[in-house]
Each structure stands twice: as C-alpha cells, then as structure tokens.
Tab-separated table of C-alpha atoms in Angstrom:
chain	number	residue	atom	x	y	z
A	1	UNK	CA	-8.613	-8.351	-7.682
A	2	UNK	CA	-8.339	-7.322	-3.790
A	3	UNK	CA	-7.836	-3.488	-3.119
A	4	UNK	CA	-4.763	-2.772	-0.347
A	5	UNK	CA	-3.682	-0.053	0.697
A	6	UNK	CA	0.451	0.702	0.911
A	7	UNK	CA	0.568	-0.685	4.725
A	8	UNK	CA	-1.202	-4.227	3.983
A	9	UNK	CA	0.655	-4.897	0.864
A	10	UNK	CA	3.844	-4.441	2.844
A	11	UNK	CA	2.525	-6.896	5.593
A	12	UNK	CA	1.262	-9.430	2.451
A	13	UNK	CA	4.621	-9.333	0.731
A	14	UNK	CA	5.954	-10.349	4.462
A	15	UNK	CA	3.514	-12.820	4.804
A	16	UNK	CA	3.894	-14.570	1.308
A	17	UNK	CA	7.802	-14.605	1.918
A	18	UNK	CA	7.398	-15.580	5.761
A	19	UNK	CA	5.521	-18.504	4.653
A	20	UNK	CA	7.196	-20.065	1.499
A	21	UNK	CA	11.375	-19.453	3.424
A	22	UNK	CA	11.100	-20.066	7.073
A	23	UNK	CA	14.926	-18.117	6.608
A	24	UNK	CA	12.644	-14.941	6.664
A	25	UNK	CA	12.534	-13.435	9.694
A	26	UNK	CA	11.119	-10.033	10.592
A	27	UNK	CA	12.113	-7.445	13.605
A	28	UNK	CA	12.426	-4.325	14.670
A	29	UNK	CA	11.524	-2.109	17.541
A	30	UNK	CA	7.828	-2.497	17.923
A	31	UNK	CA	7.508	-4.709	15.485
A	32	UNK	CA	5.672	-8.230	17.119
A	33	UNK	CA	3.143	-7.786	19.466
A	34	UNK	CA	2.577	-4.192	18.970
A	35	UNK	CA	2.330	-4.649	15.329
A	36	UNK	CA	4.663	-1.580	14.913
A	37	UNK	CA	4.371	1.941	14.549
A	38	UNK	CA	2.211	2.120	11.025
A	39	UNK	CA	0.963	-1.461	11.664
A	40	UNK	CA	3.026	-2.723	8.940
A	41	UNK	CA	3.728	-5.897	10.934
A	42	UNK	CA	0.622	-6.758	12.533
A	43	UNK	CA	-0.594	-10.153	13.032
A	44	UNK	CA	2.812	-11.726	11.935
A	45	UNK	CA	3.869	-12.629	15.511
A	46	UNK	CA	0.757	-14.215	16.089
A	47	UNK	CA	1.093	-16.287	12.706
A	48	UNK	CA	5.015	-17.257	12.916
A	49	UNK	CA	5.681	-16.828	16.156
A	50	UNK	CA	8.159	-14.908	18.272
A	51	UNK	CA	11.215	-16.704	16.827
A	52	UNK	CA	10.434	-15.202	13.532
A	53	UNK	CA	8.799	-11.742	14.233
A	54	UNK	CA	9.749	-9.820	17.084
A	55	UNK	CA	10.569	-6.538	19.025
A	56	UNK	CA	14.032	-5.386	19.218
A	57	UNK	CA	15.832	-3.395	21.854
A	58	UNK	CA	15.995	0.640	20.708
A	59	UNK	CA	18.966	0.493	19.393
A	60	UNK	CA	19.076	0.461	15.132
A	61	UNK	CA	22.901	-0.231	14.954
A	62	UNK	CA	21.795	-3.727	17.308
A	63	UNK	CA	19.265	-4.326	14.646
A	64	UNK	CA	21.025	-3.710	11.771
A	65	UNK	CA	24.272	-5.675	13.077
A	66	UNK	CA	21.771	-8.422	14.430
A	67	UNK	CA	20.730	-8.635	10.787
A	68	UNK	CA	23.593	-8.634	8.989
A	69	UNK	CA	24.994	-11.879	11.760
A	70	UNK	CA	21.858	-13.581	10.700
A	71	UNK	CA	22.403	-13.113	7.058
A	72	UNK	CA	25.821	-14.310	7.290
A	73	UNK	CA	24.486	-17.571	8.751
A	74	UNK	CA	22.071	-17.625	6.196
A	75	UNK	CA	19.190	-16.294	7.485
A	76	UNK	CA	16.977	-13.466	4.678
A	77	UNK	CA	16.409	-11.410	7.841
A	78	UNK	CA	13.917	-7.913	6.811
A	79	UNK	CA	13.989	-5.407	9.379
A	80	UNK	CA	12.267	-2.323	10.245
A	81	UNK	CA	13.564	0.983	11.429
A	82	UNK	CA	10.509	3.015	13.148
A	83	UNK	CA	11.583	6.052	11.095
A	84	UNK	CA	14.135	6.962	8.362
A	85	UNK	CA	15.205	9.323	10.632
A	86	UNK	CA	16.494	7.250	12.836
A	87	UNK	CA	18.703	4.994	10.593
A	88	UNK	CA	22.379	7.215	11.151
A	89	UNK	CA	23.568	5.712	14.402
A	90	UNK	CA	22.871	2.367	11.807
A	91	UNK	CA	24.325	3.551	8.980
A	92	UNK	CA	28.348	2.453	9.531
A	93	UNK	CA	26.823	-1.050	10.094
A	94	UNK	CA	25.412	-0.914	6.641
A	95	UNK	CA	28.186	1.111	4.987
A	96	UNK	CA	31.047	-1.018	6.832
A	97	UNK	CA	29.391	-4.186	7.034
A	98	UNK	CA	26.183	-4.912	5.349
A	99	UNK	CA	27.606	-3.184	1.796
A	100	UNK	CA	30.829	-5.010	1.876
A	101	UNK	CA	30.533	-8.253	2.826
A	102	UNK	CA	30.499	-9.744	-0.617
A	103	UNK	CA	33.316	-7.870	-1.623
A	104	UNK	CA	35.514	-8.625	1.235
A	105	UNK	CA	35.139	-11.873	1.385
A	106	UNK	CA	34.930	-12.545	-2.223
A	107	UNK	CA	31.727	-13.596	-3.156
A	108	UNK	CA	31.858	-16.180	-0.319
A	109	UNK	CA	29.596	-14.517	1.996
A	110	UNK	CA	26.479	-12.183	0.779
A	111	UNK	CA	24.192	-10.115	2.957
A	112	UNK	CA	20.662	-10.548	2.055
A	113	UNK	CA	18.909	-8.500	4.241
A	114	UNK	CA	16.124	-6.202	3.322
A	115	UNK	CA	15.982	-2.469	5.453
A	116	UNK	CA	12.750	-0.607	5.700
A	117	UNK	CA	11.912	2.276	6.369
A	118	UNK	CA	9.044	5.151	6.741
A	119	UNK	CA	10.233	7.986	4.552
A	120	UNK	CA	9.496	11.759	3.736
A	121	UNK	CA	7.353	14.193	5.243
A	122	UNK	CA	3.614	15.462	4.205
A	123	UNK	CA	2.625	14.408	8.000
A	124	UNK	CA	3.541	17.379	9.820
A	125	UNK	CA	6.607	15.275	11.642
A	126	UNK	CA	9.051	17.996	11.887
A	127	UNK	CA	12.590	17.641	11.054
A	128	UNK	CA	13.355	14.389	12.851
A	129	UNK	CA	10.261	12.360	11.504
A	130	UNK	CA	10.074	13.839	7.814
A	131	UNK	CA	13.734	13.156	6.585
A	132	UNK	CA	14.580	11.779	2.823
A	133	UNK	CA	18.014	10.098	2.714
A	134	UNK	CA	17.888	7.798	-0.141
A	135	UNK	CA	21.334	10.275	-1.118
A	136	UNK	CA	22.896	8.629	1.547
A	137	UNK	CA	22.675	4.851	0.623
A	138	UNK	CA	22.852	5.441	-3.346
A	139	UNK	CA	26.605	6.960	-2.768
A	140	UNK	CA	27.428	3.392	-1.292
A	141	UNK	CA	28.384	0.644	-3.759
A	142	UNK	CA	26.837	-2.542	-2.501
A	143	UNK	CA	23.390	-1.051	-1.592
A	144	UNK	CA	20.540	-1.435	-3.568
A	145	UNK	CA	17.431	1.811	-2.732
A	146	UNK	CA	13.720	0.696	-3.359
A	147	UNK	CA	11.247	3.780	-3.385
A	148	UNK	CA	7.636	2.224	-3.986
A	149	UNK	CA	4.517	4.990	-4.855
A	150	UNK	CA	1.623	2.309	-4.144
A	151	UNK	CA	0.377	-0.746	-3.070
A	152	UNK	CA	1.210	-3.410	-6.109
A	153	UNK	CA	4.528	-2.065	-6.448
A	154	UNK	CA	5.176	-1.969	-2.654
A	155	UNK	CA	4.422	-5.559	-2.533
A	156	UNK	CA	5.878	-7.010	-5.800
A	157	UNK	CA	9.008	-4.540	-4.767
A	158	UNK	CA	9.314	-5.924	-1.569
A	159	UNK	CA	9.186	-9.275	-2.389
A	160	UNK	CA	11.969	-9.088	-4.923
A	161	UNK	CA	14.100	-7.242	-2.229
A	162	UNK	CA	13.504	-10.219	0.261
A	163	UNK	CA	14.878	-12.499	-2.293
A	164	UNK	CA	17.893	-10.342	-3.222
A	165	UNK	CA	20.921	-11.716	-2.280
A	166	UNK	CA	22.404	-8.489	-1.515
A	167	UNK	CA	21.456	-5.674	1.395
A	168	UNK	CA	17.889	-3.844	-0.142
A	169	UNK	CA	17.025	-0.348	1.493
A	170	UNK	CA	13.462	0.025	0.838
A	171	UNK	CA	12.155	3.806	1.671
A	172	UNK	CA	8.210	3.377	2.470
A	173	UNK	CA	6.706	7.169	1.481
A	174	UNK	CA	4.547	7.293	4.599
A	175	UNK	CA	2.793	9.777	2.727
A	176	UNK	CA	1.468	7.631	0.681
A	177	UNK	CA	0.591	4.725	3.099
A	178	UNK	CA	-3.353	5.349	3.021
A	179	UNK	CA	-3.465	7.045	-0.090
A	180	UNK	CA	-1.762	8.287	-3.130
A	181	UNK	CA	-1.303	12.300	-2.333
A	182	UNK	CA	-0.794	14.630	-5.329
A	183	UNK	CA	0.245	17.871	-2.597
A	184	UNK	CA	-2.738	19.779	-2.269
A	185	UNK	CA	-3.052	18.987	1.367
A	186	UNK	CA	-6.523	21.274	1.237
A	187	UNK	CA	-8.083	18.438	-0.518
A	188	UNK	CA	-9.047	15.128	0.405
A	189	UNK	CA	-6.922	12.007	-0.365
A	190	UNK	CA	-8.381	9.215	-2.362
A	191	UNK	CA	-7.782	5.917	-0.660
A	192	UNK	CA	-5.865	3.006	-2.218
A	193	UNK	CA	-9.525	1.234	-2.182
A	194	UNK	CA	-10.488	3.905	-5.495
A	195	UNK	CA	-7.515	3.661	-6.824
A	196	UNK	CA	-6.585	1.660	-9.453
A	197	UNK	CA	-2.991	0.919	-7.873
A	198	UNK	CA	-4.420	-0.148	-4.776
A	199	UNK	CA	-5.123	-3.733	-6.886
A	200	UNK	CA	-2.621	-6.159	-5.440
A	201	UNK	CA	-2.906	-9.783	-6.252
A	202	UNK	CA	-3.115	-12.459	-3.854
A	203	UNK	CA	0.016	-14.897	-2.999
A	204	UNK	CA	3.759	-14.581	-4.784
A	205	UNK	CA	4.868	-12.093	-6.962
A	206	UNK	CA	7.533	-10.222	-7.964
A	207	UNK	CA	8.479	-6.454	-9.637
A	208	UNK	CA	12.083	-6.794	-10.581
A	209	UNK	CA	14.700	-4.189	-9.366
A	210	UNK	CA	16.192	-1.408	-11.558
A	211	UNK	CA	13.074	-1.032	-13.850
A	212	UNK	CA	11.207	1.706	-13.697
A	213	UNK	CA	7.688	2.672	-15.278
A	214	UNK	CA	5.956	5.984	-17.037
A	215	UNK	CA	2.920	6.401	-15.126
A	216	UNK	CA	1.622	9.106	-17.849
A	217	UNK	CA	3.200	9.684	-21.429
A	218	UNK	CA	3.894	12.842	-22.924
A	219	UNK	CA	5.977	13.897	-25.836
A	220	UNK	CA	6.601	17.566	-24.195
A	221	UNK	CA	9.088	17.064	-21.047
A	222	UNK	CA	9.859	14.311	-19.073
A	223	UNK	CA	9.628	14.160	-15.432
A	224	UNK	CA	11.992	11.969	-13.138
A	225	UNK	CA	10.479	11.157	-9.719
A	226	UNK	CA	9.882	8.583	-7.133
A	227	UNK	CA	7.358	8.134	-3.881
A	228	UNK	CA	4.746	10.860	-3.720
A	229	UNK	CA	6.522	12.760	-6.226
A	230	UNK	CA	5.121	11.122	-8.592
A	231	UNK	CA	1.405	12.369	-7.705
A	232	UNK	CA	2.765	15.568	-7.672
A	233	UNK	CA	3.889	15.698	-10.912
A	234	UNK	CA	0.894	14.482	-12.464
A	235	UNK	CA	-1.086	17.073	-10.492
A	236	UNK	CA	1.377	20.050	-11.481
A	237	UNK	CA	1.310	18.716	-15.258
A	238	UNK	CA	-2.913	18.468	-15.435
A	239	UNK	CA	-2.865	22.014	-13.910
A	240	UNK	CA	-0.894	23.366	-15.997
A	241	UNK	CA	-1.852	21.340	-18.917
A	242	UNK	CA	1.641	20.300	-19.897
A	243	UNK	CA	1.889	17.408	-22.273
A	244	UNK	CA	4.469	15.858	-19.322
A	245	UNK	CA	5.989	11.906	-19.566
A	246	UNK	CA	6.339	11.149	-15.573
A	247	UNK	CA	8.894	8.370	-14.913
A	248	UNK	CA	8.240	6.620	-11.476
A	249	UNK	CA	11.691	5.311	-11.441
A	250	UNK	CA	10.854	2.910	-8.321
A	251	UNK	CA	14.614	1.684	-7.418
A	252	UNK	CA	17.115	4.092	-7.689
A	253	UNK	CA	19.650	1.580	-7.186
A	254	UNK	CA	19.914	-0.404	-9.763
A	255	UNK	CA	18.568	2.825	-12.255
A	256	UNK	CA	16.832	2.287	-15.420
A	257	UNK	CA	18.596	4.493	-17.238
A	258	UNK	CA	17.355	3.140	-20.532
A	259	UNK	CA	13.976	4.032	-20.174
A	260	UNK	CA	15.291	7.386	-18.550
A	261	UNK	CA	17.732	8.216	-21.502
A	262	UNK	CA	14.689	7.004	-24.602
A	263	UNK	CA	12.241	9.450	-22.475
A	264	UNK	CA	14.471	12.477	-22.934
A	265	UNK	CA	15.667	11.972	-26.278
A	266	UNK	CA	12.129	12.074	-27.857
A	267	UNK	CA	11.269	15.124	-25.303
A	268	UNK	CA	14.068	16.865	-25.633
A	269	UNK	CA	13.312	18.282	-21.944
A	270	UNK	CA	14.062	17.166	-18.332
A	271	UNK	CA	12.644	18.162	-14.979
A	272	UNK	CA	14.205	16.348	-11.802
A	273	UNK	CA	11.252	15.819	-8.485
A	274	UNK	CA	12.248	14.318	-5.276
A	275	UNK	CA	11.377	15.928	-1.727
A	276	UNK	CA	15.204	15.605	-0.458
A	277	UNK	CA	16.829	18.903	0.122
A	278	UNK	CA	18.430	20.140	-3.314
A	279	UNK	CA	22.106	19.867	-2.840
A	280	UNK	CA	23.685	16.602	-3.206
A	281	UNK	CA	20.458	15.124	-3.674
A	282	UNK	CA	19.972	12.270	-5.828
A	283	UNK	CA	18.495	14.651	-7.870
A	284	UNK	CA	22.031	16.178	-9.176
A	285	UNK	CA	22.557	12.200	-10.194
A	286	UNK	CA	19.759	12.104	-12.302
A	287	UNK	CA	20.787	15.247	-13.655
A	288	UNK	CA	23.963	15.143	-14.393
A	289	UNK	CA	23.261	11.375	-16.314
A	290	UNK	CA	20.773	13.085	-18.423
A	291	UNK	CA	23.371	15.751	-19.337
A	292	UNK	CA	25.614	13.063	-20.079
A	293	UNK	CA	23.419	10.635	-22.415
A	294	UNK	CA	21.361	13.211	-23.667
A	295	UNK	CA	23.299	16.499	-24.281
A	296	UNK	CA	22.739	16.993	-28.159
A	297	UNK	CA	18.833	16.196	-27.574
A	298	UNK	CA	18.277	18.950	-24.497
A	299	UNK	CA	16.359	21.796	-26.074
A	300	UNK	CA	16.693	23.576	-22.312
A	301	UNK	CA	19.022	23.270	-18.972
A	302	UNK	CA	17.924	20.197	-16.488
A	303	UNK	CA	15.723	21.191	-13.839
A	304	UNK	CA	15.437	20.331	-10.543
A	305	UNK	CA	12.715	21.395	-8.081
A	306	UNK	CA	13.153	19.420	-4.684
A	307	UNK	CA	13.439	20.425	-1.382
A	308	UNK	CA	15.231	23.473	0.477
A	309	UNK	CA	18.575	23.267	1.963
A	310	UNK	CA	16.920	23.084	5.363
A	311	UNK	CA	15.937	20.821	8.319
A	312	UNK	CA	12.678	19.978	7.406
A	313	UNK	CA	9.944	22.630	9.204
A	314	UNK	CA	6.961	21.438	11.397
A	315	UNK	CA	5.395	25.475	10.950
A	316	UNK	CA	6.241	25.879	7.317
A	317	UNK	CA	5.739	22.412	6.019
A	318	UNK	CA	3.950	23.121	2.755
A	319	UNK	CA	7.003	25.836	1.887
A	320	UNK	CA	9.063	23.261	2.245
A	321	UNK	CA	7.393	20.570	0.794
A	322	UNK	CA	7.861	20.389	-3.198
A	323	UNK	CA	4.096	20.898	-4.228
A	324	UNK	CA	2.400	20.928	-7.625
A	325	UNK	CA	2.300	24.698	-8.138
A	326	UNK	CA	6.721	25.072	-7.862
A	327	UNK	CA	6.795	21.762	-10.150
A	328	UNK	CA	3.927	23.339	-12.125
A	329	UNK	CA	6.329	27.110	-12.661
A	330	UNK	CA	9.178	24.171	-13.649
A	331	UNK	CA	7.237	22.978	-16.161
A	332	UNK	CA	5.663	25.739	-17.748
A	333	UNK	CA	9.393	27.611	-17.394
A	334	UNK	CA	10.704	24.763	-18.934
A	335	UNK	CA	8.683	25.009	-22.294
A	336	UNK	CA	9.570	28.925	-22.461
A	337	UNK	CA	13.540	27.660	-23.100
C-alpha cells in the first residue's frame, strides 16, 4: 500500500472527489496555480482546470459566502482558508448562513460545503498562525468539526466531509503534515513514509463522521484527544509507563460518545488533551459529558491539561504548548486519586 504523508492525502481525497462529481470544486486564496500555502492543492488546476480549482481574492468572508452561493445551486464546493487564524472575519457567514440554511428553509436547501483549514501551533507561528478554534464551530448547531491525526484518516475523513450534505469544518494539524509529532521538539520527527499511518489506499474511500478510534488500549485511564494530541499522549503515557487507553476522537462534531462513555467506565479515570487554551475549550465539553455518563464509575476528578489562557507565544512556545511531560504529571497525578 502507497505511503503519504498528511499534505498528499488531502490533495488525493480532492482528486478522487474532483474526478468522480464534477460539482466539486476547490478554491481559496493561493490555491490554483500556486498550489497553496502547504501545497495541499497542487497540480489540481493543471488537472481540472481553472473553472474548478482556483485562487480567490483575500478576502475569507468572499470565499466562504462564494461557497455557500455555490452550494445552494448545487455545487459540493471545498474551500481552503490559508490559516485557521484567519477564518473570524468568515465566521458570521458560516454561523448566519452556512449553519442555517437547512433549518431556515426547511430541509429545502442544504449547504454542502467542506472548510479547511491549517490548525494549531508546534511551528513557531506566533499567535496569529498557531490558533485552535474548533470551540468556536462545535458551539454552532449545524456545523460538523473534522480533526484528522494522519494521512489515512485525513483522506478517508475528507472524503466523507465532501460528500456530506451539510457544512464540514475540517481542522488540518499542520503539525502533523510531514510527520506524526509526539512534543519533544529536541528530537527528530518520523515521516509519514515509516509510519504505519502514512498507508493510504489508492482511489475512493471513506471514514465515516462521529466515530472515533483508540489508538492504544489501556485498562488504567483513558485519554480524550484529537490532532497531535494524540502523539502526545502516547509519548507522556510510554514515559511514564501508564497503562493509558488514548481515544483519537477524529470529529468532534458528530462525537462518539459511546466509545468515549465504554472507555471510562472500565477505567474508571479521565484525562482531557487538546492544545486550545483551557477555558471554554472543547475540553470542558468532553468533561463535563464524562461527568455526566460516567459519575458513579470516576475513581478521581476529570482532568484537563490543554493550553494557557493566552495568545499563543512565538518566544515561549514549548510553555505553551501542551507537551508529554504536563500530560505525563496528569497521568501519574491521576493514578495517586
């Protein structure tokens, strides 16, 4: 099977949907000739032509509400915006709009438009290239979030998003785009190509929203994260030797709260990851459905270790950034209660 890393499977999954709807259509700024900013979309201008991958004025509310007139005429546009960070002067088009439509006109009208976006921080970006807002779109009934951690799941992800019916936000980790990173940034990243996640099969298929997946079983505490998180946590939990169960919950929107709930019930023990700041983080979600499904198995509070309430720091990155040894003192704090 063909080894990818996170940035071709995205541009496959484009590809295999470009090619089987001619309704798919792909833009953004940067996006055609240029390939845009990560190279997600190279070569697809050259293969469909402008009319159905192109650049896009700098202005993401003009994408967004481009998109969501396309959809409405029945057009699966996917767009990109350059950098999470950039989505707000977007984000009433998809709140207003995008998130509505079916319900204001009754099921008569859906908006099946798929949002991506470069997410999180690891890169040394600063705080207006390193932001996490998935918060901000799983307040808004209407919205599906997508949060892949590698290559197969990008693309299988990706694809099912592009087929939605409804408006898909799906946060790239650019973190992760070469290679899975676990947080010790004094140590090399392995590439997708040694990886055993960087397998992506050829042509169609699809990972269906609102299932998620344990990436390493334990019986001790579970772990909820998504994106690099998930390395984290498996790096925190070998260091420390902590018999962990890591849930990559992959959409947050729909949640798999089933697999969530059976996880804590036979650990008896919780510990919350994401690399948003801490308060009102989708984080306090998580915990406060664990609290509610699982109460009489908890042997110990919820924990959360995310990021701080802070703009995100170019100087002090690594304090900022949610690493394995504060998840590792979660863990191992964890056990003590």
């Amino acid at each position: 099977m063909p080894r990818k890393t996170m940035i071709e499977a995205i541009r496959d999954a484009m590809d295999v949907m470009m090619g089987r709807d001619e309704r798919v259509v792909v833009f953004g700024e940067d996006v055609g000739f240029f390939g845009g900013v990560f190279r997600c979309t190279q070569g697809l201008q050259a293969k469909y032509g402008k009319s159905r991958c192109f650049d896009a004025p700098i202005s993401e509310s003009g994408i967004v509400g481009a998109a969501i007139g396309m959809a409405a005429y029945g057009l699966r546009p996917c767009v990109e915006v350059q950098f999470a960070d950039y989505v707000y002067p977007a984000y009433d088009q998809i709140v207003s709009e995008a998130a509505r439509i079916r319900y204001r006109s009754a099921g008569d009208f859906t908006c099946p438009i798929v949002i991506r976006m470069p997410t999180g921080g690891g890169i040394f970006g600063g705080q207006t290239h390193s932001q996490s807002p998935e918060a901000l779109f799983t307040h808004v009934s209407g919205l599906k979030t997508v949060v892949p951690s590698n290559p197969h799941d990008a693309k299988g992800l990706l694809i099912a998003a592009i087929e939605d019916p409804d408006p898909v936000i799906f946060l790239e980790p650019k973190r992760l785009y070469n290679g899975p990173f676990d947080g010790h940034a004094d140590q090399p990243v392995t590439p997708w190509s040694k990886h055993e996640l960087g397998e992506v099969e050829d042509g169609h298929f699809s990972i269906p929203l609102g299932k998620a997946v344990v990436r390493r079983p334990g019986a001790a505490v579970t772990v909820l994260a998504y994106g690099t998180m998930v390395y984290v946590a498996q790096a925190a939990a070998e260091d420390k030797g902590i018999d962990a169960e890591i849930i990559d919950l992959r959409t947050l929107l729909p949640l798999d709260l089933e697999t969530i709930v059976a996880s804590v019930k036979k650990t008896g023990r919780c510990v919350v990851v994401h690399e948003a700041t801490l308060s009102s983080g989708f984080g306090a979600e998580l915990a406060a459905l664990v609290q509610e499904h699982c109460f009489y198995h908890l042997e110990a509070p919820v924990t959360r270790v995310t990021g701080w309430d802070t703009p995100y720091p170019h100087a002090q990155e690594w304090e900022y950034f949610p690493g394995p040894a504060r998840v590792g003192r979660a863990l191992a704090e964890i056990m003590e209660g």
